[in-house]
Amino acid sequence: MAAARHFIRTQAQSLSDENRFALLRPQLEINPKHPIIKKLHKLTSSDKELANMVAQQLFSNAMVTAGLLMDARNLITNLPP
């Protein structure tokens, strides 16, 4: 998978994020025993809005780490004031 990401990063820079996702068909795996996921699950019962923001941030971080987002600066607009 890393070779495919490297190819897309270097050869297909003109593709939109959506087209890159279609080519790679990435899969997010979540460890339900991880402390962050456990706390996120507890948070859903007390503050659903915050839990949603945390889940979106985790997903965005995973996308950046996997090299699937070319420009992570757009994520800054998703942060709360």
PDB file of C-alpha atoms in Angstrom:
ATOM      1  CA  MET A   1       0.000   0.000   0.000  1.00  0.00           C
ATOM      2  CA  ALA A   2       2.883   2.366   0.716  1.00  0.00           C
ATOM      3  CA  ALA A   3       4.139   1.994  -2.846  1.00  0.00           C
ATOM      4  CA  ALA A   4       0.727   2.939  -4.194  1.00  0.00           C
ATOM      5  CA  ARG A   5       0.572   6.001  -1.960  1.00  0.00           C
ATOM      6  CA  HIS A   6       4.062   7.018  -3.068  1.00  0.00           C
ATOM      7  CA  PHE A   7       3.095   6.613  -6.734  1.00  0.00           C
ATOM      8  CA  ILE A   8      -0.027   8.702  -6.308  1.00  0.00           C
ATOM      9  CA  ARG A   9       1.846  11.376  -4.381  1.00  0.00           C
ATOM     10  CA  THR A  10       4.537  11.717  -7.032  1.00  0.00           C
ATOM     11  CA  GLN A  11       2.762  10.893 -10.277  1.00  0.00           C
ATOM     12  CA  ALA A  12      -0.860  11.868  -9.710  1.00  0.00           C
ATOM     13  CA  GLN A  13      -0.607  15.199  -7.945  1.00  0.00           C
ATOM     14  CA  SER A  14      -3.216  16.682 -10.256  1.00  0.00           C
ATOM     15  CA  LEU A  15      -5.869  14.225  -9.038  1.00  0.00           C
ATOM     16  CA  SER A  16      -8.424  15.424  -6.536  1.00  0.00           C
ATOM     17  CA  ASP A  17      -8.536  13.858  -3.071  1.00  0.00           C
ATOM     18  CA  GLU A  18     -11.711  12.043  -4.099  1.00  0.00           C
ATOM     19  CA  ASN A  19     -10.028  10.464  -7.130  1.00  0.00           C
ATOM     20  CA  ARG A  20      -7.007   9.420  -5.060  1.00  0.00           C
ATOM     21  CA  PHE A  21      -9.335   7.715  -2.560  1.00  0.00           C
ATOM     22  CA  ALA A  22     -11.083   5.909  -5.412  1.00  0.00           C
ATOM     23  CA  LEU A  23      -7.748   4.573  -6.664  1.00  0.00           C
ATOM     24  CA  LEU A  24      -6.437   3.440  -3.290  1.00  0.00           C
ATOM     25  CA  ARG A  25      -9.685   2.388  -1.628  1.00  0.00           C
ATOM     26  CA  PRO A  26      -8.165   2.957   1.833  1.00  0.00           C
ATOM     27  CA  GLN A  27      -9.535   1.151   4.873  1.00  0.00           C
ATOM     28  CA  LEU A  28      -9.523   2.613   8.374  1.00  0.00           C
ATOM     29  CA  GLU A  29      -9.093   0.050  11.129  1.00  0.00           C
ATOM     30  CA  ILE A  30     -10.066   0.993  14.675  1.00  0.00           C
ATOM     31  CA  ASN A  31      -8.815  -0.807  17.766  1.00  0.00           C
ATOM     32  CA  PRO A  32     -11.786  -0.781  20.182  1.00  0.00           C
ATOM     33  CA  LYS A  33      -9.419  -1.509  23.088  1.00  0.00           C
ATOM     34  CA  HIS A  34      -7.312   1.623  22.519  1.00  0.00           C
ATOM     35  CA  PRO A  35      -7.671   4.140  25.395  1.00  0.00           C
ATOM     36  CA  ILE A  36      -8.580   6.991  23.026  1.00  0.00           C
ATOM     37  CA  ILE A  37     -11.383   4.971  21.441  1.00  0.00           C
ATOM     38  CA  LYS A  38     -12.655   3.878  24.860  1.00  0.00           C
ATOM     39  CA  LYS A  39     -12.776   7.489  26.062  1.00  0.00           C
ATOM     40  CA  LEU A  40     -14.395   8.594  22.818  1.00  0.00           C
ATOM     41  CA  HIS A  41     -17.099   5.968  23.333  1.00  0.00           C
ATOM     42  CA  LYS A  42     -17.765   7.270  26.867  1.00  0.00           C
ATOM     43  CA  LEU A  43     -17.849  10.822  25.547  1.00  0.00           C
ATOM     44  CA  THR A  44     -20.708   9.976  23.168  1.00  0.00           C
ATOM     45  CA  SER A  45     -23.074   9.639  26.119  1.00  0.00           C
ATOM     46  CA  SER A  46     -22.116  12.937  27.769  1.00  0.00           C
ATOM     47  CA  ASP A  47     -21.253  15.299  24.879  1.00  0.00           C
ATOM     48  CA  LYS A  48     -22.178  14.038  21.414  1.00  0.00           C
ATOM     49  CA  GLU A  49     -21.050  17.215  19.661  1.00  0.00           C
ATOM     50  CA  LEU A  50     -17.566  17.051  21.166  1.00  0.00           C
ATOM     51  CA  ALA A  51     -17.390  13.300  20.488  1.00  0.00           C
ATOM     52  CA  ASN A  52     -18.201  13.975  16.836  1.00  0.00           C
ATOM     53  CA  MET A  53     -15.488  16.646  16.601  1.00  0.00           C
ATOM     54  CA  VAL A  54     -12.922  14.312  18.184  1.00  0.00           C
ATOM     55  CA  ALA A  55     -13.893  11.464  15.840  1.00  0.00           C
ATOM     56  CA  GLN A  56     -13.570  13.742  12.807  1.00  0.00           C
ATOM     57  CA  GLN A  57     -10.154  14.925  14.000  1.00  0.00           C
ATOM     58  CA  LEU A  58      -8.972  11.335  14.522  1.00  0.00           C
ATOM     59  CA  PHE A  59     -10.086  10.479  10.999  1.00  0.00           C
ATOM     60  CA  SER A  60      -8.342  13.537   9.558  1.00  0.00           C
ATOM     61  CA  ASN A  61      -5.140  12.691  11.437  1.00  0.00           C
ATOM     62  CA  ALA A  62      -5.272   9.150  10.061  1.00  0.00           C
ATOM     63  CA  MET A  63      -5.683  10.494   6.516  1.00  0.00           C
ATOM     64  CA  VAL A  64      -2.672  12.797   6.907  1.00  0.00           C
ATOM     65  CA  THR A  65      -0.558  10.053   8.481  1.00  0.00           C
ATOM     66  CA  ALA A  66      -1.423   7.681   5.631  1.00  0.00           C
ATOM     67  CA  GLY A  67      -0.404  10.324   3.094  1.00  0.00           C
ATOM     68  CA  LEU A  68      -3.886  10.510   1.602  1.00  0.00           C
ATOM     69  CA  LEU A  69      -4.287  14.273   1.998  1.00  0.00           C
ATOM     70  CA  MET A  70      -1.906  16.373  -0.039  1.00  0.00           C
ATOM     71  CA  ASP A  71      -2.485  19.594   1.917  1.00  0.00           C
ATOM     72  CA  ALA A  72      -3.203  19.225   5.625  1.00  0.00           C
ATOM     73  CA  ARG A  73      -3.539  22.997   6.061  1.00  0.00           C
ATOM     74  CA  ASN A  74      -7.230  22.708   5.169  1.00  0.00           C
ATOM     75  CA  LEU A  75      -7.775  20.805   8.423  1.00  0.00           C
ATOM     76  CA  ILE A  76      -7.064  23.938  10.442  1.00  0.00           C
ATOM     77  CA  THR A  77     -10.428  25.390   9.411  1.00  0.00           C
ATOM     78  CA  ASN A  78     -12.139  22.431  11.120  1.00  0.00           C
ATOM     79  CA  LEU A  79     -10.769  23.360  14.553  1.00  0.00           C
ATOM     80  CA  PRO A  80     -13.162  25.045  16.984  1.00  0.00           C
ATOM     81  CA  PRO A  81     -12.491  28.687  17.887  1.00  0.00           C
TER      82      PRO A  81
END
